[in-house]
Tab-separated table of C-alpha atoms in Angstrom:
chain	number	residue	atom	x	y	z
A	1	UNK	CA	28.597	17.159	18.422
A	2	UNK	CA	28.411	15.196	15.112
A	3	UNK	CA	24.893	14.227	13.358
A	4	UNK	CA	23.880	10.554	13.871
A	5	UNK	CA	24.891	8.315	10.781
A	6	UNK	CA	22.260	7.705	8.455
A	7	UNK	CA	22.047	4.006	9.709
A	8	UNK	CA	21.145	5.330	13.166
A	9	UNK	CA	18.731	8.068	10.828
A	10	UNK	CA	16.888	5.512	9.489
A	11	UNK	CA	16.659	3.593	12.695
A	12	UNK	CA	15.419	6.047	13.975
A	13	UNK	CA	12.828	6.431	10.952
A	14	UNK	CA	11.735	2.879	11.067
A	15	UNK	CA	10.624	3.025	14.805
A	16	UNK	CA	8.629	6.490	14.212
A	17	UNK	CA	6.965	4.416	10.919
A	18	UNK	CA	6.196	1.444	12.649
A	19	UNK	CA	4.416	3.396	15.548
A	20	UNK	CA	2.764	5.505	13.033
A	21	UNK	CA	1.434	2.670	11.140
A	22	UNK	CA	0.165	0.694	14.127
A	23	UNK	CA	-2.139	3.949	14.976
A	24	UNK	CA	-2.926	4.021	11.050
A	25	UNK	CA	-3.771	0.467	10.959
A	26	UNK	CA	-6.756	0.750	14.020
A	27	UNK	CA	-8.060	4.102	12.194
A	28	UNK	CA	-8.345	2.349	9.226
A	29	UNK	CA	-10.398	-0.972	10.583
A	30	UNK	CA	-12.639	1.758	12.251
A	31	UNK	CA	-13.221	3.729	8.977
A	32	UNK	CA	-14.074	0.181	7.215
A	33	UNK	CA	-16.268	-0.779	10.019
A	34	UNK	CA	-18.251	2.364	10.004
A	35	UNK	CA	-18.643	1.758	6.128
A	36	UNK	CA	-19.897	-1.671	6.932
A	37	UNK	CA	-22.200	-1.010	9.543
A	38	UNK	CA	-23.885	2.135	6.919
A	39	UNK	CA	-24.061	0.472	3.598
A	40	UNK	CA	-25.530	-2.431	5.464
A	41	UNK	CA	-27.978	-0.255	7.558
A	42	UNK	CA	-31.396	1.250	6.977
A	43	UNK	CA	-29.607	4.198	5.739
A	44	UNK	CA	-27.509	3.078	3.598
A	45	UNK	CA	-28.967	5.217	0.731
A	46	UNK	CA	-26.973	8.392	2.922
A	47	UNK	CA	-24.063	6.296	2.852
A	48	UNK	CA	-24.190	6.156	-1.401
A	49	UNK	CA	-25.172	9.627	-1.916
A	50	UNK	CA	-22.044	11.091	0.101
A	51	UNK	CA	-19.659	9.279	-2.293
A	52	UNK	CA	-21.912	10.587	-5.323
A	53	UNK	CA	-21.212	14.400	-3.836
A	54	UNK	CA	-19.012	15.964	-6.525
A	55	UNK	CA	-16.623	18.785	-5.910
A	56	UNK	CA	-14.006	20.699	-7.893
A	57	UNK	CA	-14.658	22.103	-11.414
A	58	UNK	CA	-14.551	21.305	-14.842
A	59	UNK	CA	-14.127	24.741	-16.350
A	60	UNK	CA	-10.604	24.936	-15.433
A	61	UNK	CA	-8.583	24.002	-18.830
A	62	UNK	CA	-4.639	24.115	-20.356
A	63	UNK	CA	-4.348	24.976	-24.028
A	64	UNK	CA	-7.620	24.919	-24.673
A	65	UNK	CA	-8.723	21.207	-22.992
A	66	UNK	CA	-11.035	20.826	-20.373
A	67	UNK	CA	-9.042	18.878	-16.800
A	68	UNK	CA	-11.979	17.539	-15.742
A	69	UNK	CA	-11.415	18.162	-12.165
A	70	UNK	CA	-15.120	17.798	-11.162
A	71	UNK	CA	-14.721	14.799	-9.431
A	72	UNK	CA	-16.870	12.353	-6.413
A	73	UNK	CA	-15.934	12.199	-3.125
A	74	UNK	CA	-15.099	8.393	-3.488
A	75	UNK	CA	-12.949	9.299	-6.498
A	76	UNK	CA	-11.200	12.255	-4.383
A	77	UNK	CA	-9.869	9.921	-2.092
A	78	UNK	CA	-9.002	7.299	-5.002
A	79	UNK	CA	-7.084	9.505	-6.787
A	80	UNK	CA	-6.516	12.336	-4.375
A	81	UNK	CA	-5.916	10.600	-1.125
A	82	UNK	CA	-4.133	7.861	-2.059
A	83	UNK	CA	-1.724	10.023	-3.990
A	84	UNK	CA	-0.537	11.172	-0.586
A	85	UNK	CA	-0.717	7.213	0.380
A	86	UNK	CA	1.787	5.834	-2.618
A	87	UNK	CA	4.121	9.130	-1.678
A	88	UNK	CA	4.671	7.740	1.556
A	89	UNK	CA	5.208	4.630	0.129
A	90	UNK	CA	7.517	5.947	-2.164
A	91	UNK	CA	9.286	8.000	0.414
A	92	UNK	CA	9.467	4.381	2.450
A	93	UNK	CA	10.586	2.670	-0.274
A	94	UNK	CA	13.369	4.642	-1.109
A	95	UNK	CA	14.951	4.675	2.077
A	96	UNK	CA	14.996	1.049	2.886
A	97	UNK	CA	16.760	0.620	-0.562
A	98	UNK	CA	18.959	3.667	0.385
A	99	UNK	CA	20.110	3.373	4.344
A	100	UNK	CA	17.550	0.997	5.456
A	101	UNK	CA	17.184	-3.188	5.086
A	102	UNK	CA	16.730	-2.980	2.111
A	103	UNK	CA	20.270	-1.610	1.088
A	104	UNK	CA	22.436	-4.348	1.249
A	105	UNK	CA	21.981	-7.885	-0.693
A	106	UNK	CA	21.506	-9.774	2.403
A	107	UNK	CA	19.167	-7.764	3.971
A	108	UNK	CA	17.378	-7.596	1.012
A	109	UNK	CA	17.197	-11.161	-0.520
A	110	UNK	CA	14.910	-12.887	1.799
A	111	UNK	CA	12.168	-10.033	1.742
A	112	UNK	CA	12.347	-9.864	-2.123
A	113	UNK	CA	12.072	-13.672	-2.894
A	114	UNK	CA	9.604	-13.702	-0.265
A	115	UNK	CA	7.510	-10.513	-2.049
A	116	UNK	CA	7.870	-12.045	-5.133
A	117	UNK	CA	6.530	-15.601	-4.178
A	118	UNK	CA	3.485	-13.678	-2.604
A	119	UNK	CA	2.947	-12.222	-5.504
A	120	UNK	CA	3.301	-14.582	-8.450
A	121	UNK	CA	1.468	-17.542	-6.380
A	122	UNK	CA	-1.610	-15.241	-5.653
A	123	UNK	CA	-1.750	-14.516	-9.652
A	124	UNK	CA	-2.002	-17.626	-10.566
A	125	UNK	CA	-4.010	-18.844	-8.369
A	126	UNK	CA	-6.427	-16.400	-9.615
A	127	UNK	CA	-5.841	-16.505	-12.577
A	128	UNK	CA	-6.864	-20.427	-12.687
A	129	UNK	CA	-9.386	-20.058	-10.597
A	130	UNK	CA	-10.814	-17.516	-12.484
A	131	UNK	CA	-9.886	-18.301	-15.730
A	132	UNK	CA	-13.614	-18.369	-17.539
A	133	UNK	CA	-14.073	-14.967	-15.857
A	134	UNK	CA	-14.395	-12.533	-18.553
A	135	UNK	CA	-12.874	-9.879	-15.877
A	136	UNK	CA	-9.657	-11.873	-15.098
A	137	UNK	CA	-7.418	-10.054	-17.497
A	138	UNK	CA	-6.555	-7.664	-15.266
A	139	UNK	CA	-8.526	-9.148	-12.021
A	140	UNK	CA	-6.416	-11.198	-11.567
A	141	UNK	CA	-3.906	-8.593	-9.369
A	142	UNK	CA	-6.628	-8.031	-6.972
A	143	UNK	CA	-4.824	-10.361	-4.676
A	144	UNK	CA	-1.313	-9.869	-5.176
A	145	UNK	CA	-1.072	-6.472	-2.602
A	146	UNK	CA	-0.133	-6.396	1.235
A	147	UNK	CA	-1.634	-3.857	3.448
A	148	UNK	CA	1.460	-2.578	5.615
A	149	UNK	CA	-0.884	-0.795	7.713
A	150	UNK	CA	-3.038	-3.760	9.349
A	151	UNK	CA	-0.096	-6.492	8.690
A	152	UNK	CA	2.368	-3.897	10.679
A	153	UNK	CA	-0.524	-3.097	13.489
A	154	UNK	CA	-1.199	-6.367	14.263
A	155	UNK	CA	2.300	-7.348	14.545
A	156	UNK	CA	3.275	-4.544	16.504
A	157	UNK	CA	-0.043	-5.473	18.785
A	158	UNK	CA	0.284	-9.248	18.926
A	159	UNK	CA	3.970	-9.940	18.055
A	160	UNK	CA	5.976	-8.180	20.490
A	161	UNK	CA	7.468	-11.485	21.938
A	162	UNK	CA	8.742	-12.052	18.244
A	163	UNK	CA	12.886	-11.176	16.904
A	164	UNK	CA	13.151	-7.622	16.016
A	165	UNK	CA	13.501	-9.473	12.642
A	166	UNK	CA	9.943	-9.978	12.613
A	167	UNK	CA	9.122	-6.450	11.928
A	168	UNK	CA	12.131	-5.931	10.019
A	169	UNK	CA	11.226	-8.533	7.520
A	170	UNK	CA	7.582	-7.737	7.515
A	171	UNK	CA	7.973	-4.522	6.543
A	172	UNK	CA	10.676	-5.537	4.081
A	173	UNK	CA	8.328	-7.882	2.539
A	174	UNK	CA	5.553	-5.400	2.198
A	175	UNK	CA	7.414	-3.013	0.986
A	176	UNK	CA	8.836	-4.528	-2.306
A	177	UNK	CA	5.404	-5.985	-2.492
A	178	UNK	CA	3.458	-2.376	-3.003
A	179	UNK	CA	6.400	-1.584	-4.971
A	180	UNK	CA	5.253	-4.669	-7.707
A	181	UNK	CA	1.566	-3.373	-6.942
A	182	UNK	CA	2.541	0.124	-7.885
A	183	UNK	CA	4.417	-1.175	-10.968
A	184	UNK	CA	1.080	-3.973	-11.837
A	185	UNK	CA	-1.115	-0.304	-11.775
A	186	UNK	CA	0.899	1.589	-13.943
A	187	UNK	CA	1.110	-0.998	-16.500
A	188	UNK	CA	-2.511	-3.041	-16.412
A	189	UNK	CA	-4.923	0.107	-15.835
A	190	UNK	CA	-3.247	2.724	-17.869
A	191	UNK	CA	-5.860	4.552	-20.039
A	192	UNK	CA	-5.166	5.979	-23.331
A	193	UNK	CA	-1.927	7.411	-22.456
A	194	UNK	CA	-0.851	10.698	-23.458
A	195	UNK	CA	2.261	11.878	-24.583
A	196	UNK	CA	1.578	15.228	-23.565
A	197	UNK	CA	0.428	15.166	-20.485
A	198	UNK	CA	3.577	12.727	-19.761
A	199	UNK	CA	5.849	14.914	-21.216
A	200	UNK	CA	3.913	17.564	-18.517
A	201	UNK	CA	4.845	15.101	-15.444
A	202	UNK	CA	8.230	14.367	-16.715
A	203	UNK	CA	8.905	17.718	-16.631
A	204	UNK	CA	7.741	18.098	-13.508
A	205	UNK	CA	9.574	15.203	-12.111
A	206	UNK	CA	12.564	16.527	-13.377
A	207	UNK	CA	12.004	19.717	-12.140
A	208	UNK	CA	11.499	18.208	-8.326
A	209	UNK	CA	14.618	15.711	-8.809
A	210	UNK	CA	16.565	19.593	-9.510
A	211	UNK	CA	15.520	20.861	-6.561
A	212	UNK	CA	16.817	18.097	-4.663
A	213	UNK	CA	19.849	18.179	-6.028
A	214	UNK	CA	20.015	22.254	-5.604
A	215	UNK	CA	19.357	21.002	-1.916
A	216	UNK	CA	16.302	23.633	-2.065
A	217	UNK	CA	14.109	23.251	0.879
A	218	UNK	CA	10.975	25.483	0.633
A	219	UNK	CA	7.971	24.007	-0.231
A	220	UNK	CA	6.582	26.889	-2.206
A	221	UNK	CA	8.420	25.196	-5.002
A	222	UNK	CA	7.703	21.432	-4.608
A	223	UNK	CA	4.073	21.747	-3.560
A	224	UNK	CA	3.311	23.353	-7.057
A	225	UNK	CA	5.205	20.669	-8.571
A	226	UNK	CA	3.456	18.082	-6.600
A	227	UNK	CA	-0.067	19.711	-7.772
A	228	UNK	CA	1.132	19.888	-11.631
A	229	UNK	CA	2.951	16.213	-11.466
A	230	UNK	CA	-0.184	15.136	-9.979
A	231	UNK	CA	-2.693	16.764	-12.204
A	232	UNK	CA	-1.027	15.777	-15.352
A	233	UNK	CA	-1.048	11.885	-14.631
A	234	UNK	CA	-4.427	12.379	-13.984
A	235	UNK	CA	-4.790	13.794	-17.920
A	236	UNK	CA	-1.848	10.810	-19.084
A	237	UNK	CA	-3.964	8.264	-18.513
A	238	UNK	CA	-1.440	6.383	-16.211
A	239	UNK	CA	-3.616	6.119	-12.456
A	240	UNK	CA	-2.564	9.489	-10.354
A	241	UNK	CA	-1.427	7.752	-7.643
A	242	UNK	CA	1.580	7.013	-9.688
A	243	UNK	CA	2.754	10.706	-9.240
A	244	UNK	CA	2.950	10.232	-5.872
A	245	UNK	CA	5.203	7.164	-6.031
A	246	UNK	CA	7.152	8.794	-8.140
A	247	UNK	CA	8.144	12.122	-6.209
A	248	UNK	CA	8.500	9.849	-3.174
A	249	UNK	CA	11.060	7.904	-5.285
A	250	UNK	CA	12.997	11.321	-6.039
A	251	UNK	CA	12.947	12.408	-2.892
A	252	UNK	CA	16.840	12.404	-1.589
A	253	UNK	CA	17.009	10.357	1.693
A	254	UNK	CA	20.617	10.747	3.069
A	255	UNK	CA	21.363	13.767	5.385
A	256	UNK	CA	23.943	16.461	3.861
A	257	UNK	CA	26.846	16.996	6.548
A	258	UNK	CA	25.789	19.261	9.665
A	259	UNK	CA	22.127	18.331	8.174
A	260	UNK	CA	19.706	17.012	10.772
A	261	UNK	CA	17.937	15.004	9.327
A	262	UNK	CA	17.241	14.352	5.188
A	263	UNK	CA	14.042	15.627	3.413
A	264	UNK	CA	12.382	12.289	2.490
A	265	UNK	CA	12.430	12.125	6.926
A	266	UNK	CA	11.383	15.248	7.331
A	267	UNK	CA	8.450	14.792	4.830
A	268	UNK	CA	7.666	11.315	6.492
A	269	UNK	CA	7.853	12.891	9.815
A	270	UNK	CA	5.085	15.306	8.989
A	271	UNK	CA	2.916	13.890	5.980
A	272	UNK	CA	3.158	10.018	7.189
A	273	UNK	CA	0.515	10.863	10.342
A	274	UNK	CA	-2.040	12.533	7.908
A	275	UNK	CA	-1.349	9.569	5.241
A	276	UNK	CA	-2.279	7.133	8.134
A	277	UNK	CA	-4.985	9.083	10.101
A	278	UNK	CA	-6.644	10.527	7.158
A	279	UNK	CA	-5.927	9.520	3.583
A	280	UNK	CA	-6.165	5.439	4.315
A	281	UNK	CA	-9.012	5.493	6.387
A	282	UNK	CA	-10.897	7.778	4.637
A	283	UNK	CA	-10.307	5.634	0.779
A	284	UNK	CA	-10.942	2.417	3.253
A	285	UNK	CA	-14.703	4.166	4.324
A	286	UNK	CA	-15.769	4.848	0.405
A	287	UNK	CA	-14.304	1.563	-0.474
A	288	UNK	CA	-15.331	-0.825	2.324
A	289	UNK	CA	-19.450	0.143	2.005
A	290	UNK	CA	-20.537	-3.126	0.322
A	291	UNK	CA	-23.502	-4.934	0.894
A	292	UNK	CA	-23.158	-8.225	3.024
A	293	UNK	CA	-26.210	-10.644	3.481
A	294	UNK	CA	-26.918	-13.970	2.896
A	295	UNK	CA	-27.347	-13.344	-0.843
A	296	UNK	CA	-23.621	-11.907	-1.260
A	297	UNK	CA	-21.968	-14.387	0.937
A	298	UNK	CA	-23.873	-17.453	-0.845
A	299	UNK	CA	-21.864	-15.385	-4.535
A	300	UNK	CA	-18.597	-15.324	-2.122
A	301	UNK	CA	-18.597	-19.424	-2.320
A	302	UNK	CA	-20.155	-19.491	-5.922
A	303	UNK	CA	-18.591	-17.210	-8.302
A	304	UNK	CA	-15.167	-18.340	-9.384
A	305	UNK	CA	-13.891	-14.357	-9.271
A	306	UNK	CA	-14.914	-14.080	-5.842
A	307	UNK	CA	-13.506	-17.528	-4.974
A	308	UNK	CA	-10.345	-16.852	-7.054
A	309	UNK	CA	-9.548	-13.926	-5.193
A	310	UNK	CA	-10.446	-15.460	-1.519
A	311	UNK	CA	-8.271	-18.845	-2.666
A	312	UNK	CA	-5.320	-16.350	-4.117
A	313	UNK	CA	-5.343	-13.739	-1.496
A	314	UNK	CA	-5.447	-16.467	1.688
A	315	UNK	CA	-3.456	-19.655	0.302
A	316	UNK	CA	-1.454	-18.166	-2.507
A	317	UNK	CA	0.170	-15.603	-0.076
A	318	UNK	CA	0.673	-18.145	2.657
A	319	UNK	CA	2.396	-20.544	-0.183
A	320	UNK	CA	3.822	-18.040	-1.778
A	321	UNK	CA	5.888	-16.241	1.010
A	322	UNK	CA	6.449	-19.497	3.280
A	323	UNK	CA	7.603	-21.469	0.444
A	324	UNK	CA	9.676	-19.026	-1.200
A	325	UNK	CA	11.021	-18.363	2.080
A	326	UNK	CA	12.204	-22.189	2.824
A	327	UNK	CA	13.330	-22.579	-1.260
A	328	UNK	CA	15.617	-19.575	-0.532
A	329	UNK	CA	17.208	-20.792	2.448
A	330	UNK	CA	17.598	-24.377	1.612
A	331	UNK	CA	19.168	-22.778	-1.612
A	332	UNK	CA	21.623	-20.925	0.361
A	333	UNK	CA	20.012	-17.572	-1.360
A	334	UNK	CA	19.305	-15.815	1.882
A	335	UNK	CA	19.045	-16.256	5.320
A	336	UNK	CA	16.375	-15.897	7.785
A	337	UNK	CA	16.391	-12.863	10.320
A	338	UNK	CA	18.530	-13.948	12.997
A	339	UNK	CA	16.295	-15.924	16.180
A	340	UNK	CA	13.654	-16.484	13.489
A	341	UNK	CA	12.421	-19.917	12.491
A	342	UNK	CA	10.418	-21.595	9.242
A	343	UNK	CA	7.649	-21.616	11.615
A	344	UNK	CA	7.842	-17.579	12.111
A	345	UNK	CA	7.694	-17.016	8.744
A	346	UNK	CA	4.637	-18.848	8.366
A	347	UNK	CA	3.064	-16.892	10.361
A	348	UNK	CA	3.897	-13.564	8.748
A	349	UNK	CA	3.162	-15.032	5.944
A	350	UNK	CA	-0.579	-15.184	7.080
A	351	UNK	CA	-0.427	-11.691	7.976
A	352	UNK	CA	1.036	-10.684	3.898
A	353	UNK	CA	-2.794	-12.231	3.332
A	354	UNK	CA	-4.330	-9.299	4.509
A	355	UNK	CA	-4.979	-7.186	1.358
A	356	UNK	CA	-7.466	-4.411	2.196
A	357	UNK	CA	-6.016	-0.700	0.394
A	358	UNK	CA	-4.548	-1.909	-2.871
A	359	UNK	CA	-6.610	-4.440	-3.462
A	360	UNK	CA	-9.595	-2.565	-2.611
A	361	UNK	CA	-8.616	0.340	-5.565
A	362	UNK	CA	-7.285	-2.605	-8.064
A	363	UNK	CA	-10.962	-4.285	-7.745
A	364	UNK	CA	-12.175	-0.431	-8.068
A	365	UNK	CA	-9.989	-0.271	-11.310
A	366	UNK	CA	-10.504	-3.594	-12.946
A	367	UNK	CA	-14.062	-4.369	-12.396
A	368	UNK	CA	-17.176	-2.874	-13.410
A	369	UNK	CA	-19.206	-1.668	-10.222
A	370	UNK	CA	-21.456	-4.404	-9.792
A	371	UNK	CA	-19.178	-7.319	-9.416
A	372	UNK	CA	-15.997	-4.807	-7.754
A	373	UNK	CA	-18.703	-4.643	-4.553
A	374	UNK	CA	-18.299	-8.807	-4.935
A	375	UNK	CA	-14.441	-9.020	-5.182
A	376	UNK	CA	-13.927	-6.260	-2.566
A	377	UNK	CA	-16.647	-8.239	-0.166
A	378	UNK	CA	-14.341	-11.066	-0.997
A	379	UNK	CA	-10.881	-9.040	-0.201
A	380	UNK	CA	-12.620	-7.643	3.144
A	381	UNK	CA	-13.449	-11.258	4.266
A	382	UNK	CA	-10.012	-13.002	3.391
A	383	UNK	CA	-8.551	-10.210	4.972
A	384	UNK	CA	-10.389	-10.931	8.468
A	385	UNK	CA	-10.119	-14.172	8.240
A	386	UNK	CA	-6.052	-13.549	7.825
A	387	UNK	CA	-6.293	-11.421	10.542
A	388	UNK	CA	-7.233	-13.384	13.032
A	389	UNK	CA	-5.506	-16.372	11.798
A	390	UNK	CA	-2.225	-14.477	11.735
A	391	UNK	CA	-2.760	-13.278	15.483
A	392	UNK	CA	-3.576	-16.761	16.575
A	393	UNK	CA	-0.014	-17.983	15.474
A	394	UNK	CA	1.722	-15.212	16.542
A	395	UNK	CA	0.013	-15.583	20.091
A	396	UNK	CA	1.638	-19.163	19.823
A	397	UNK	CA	4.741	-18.176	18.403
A	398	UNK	CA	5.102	-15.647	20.289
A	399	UNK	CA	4.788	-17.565	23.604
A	400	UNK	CA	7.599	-20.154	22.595
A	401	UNK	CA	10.086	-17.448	21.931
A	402	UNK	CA	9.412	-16.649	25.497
A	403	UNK	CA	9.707	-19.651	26.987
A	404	UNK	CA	11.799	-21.674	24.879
């Protein structure tokens, strides 16, 4: 009996992803609720003292230099956690551009265009918005991420009466999207870089990308890597989470002859649940605890940052992806999902508003800690707001693709 082709693979893949995320997305909204309810609670000085814990050690050292390892819990799961995050991402990424939707120009136009739009509209809007803000040099990508985790939930939840092209270009859409994100974060919040240390993850990266090749499977050999890779962004000054995106990227995704399945499933089959279950919700509880009273939403509808990101995130991503969407097709660039109309896309559109896990770490990175609590107040309310919005029209849409 022959092994499945890797179209039928990454089916396959795709369905286990989509499940996996929908489960994700719920833990997550829990793990930001929780956060909520504590930072806003007469406790909320417990809540702010676990994120102050600090663990690991700063006497380790290479050649001499210190690795200051001795890190928070809040900055464990920023640059720990979400390493594990952007590796699944990576790992995602690469197979849609491999075997998946992503592979061939006309799967791929309409979801690009459309990422694009959603994020250059957002930026702008932000930026103008924003433009006396003395943070808005690199603010201003606070609004340009997707969160695939709530945006694929709630379609999965609500949309089920949708095309199969829903999801398909949904998760197209968010894909390339974190893949700009992840490019924005290298670029904007890179410290003083290190050759070094880059020449250290290099090495290491080329040292994984061998072992693929060498079609070497144990992971006493990439797990090490991982840790080094990992550990050495950290010193480069480039954001950690980067070495996760990158391994994910080098990961090989097509199946060898007689082969099973490929590694980049495999390691999606078994890291993607703890990704999901653990590392997202647990970054979403240490960033979600922000104060909200009368005081903070009164600054939500005052400060221009604040308003620049709520006007960017909600509008610019509904403009953005709708409109780039109908420019492309009227252009004869791409073509919609078959069974999918102008008005489906603008309501997935709504749902590419929902921001939540990058934006929450870019207003972590480009804001001091004072006004990141505003922006990420502002990111947590656009992205309710697009929440239930989106699930409205999808409800509607949803119900004429039923009964049409």
């Amino acid at each position: 009996m022959t092994d499945a082709p890797p179209r039928f693979t990454a089916s396959r893949a795709l369905i286990r992803f989509l499940r996996t995320e929908t489960v994700g997305g719920t833990a997550l909204l829990v793990a930001a609720a929780i956060a909520l309810i504590w930072a806003n609670s007469p406790w909320s000085g417990g809540y702010l003292h676990l994120g102050e814990i600090h663990l690991g050690s700063d006497d380790w050292s290479v050649f001499g230099q210190s690795l200051h390892l001795r890190l928070s819990l809040a900055d464990w799961a920023k640059d720990g956690l979400l390493a594990i995050f952007f590796f699944v991402a990576g790992l995602e990424l690469k197979r849609e551009l491999v075997v998946g939707e992503l592979s061939t120009l006309r799967g791929a136009a309409l979801p690009v265009l459309c990422a694009v739009g959603g994020v250059v509209v957002p930026a702008v809007i932000a930026f103008t918005v924003a433009r006396d803000n003395p943070h808005i040099g690199s603010a201003w990508a606070i609004p340009i991420a997707t969160d695939i985790a709530f945006a694929l939930g709630i379609l999965s939840l609500i949309g089920s009466r949708l095309p199969s092209g829903a999801r398909v270009f949904l998760l197209g859409l968010a894909v390339v999207d974190d893949l700009i994100a992840i490019a924005v974060i290298a670029v904007l919040f890179a410290g003083d870089l290190r050759a070094g240390w880059l020449a250290v993850a290099a090495a290491g990266c080329a040292l994984y990308w061998f072992g693929q090749h060498r079609r070497i499977s144990t992971p006493f050999l990439y797990v090490p890597i991982a840790i080094v890779v990992w550990v050495a962004m950290l010193q480069s000054g480039v954001h950690a989470t980067i070495a996760g995106v990158a391994l994910g990227l080098l990961t090989r995704v097509k199946p060898d002859p007689g082969e099973h399945s490929s590694p980049a499933e495999r390691l999606e089959h078994r890291i993607q649940p703890v990704s999901a279950l653990i590392c997202v919700p647990v970054f979403a509880f240490f960033a979600s605890g922000v104060a909200v009273n009368g005081a903070v939403f009164r600054e939500l509808f005052t400060d221009d940052l604040a308003l620049g990101i709520m006007i960017g995130l909600f509008v610019g991503k509904i403009v953005g992806i709708s409109g780039a969407s109908a420019l492309a097709v009227r252009l004869r660039l791409a073509e919609r999902p078959e069974g999918l109309v102008g008005r489906d896309i603008l309501a997935l559109s709504v749902l590419g508003a929902i921001g939540f896990t990058v934006s929450l770490l870019v207003a972590e990175l480009a804001l001091p800690a004072d006004e990141a609590d505003l922006a990420k107040a502002a990111v947590l309310l656009t992205s309710v707001v697009a929440s239930v919005v989106g699930s409205l029209l999808l409800l509607r849409r949803g119900r004429v693709h039923a009964h049409p």
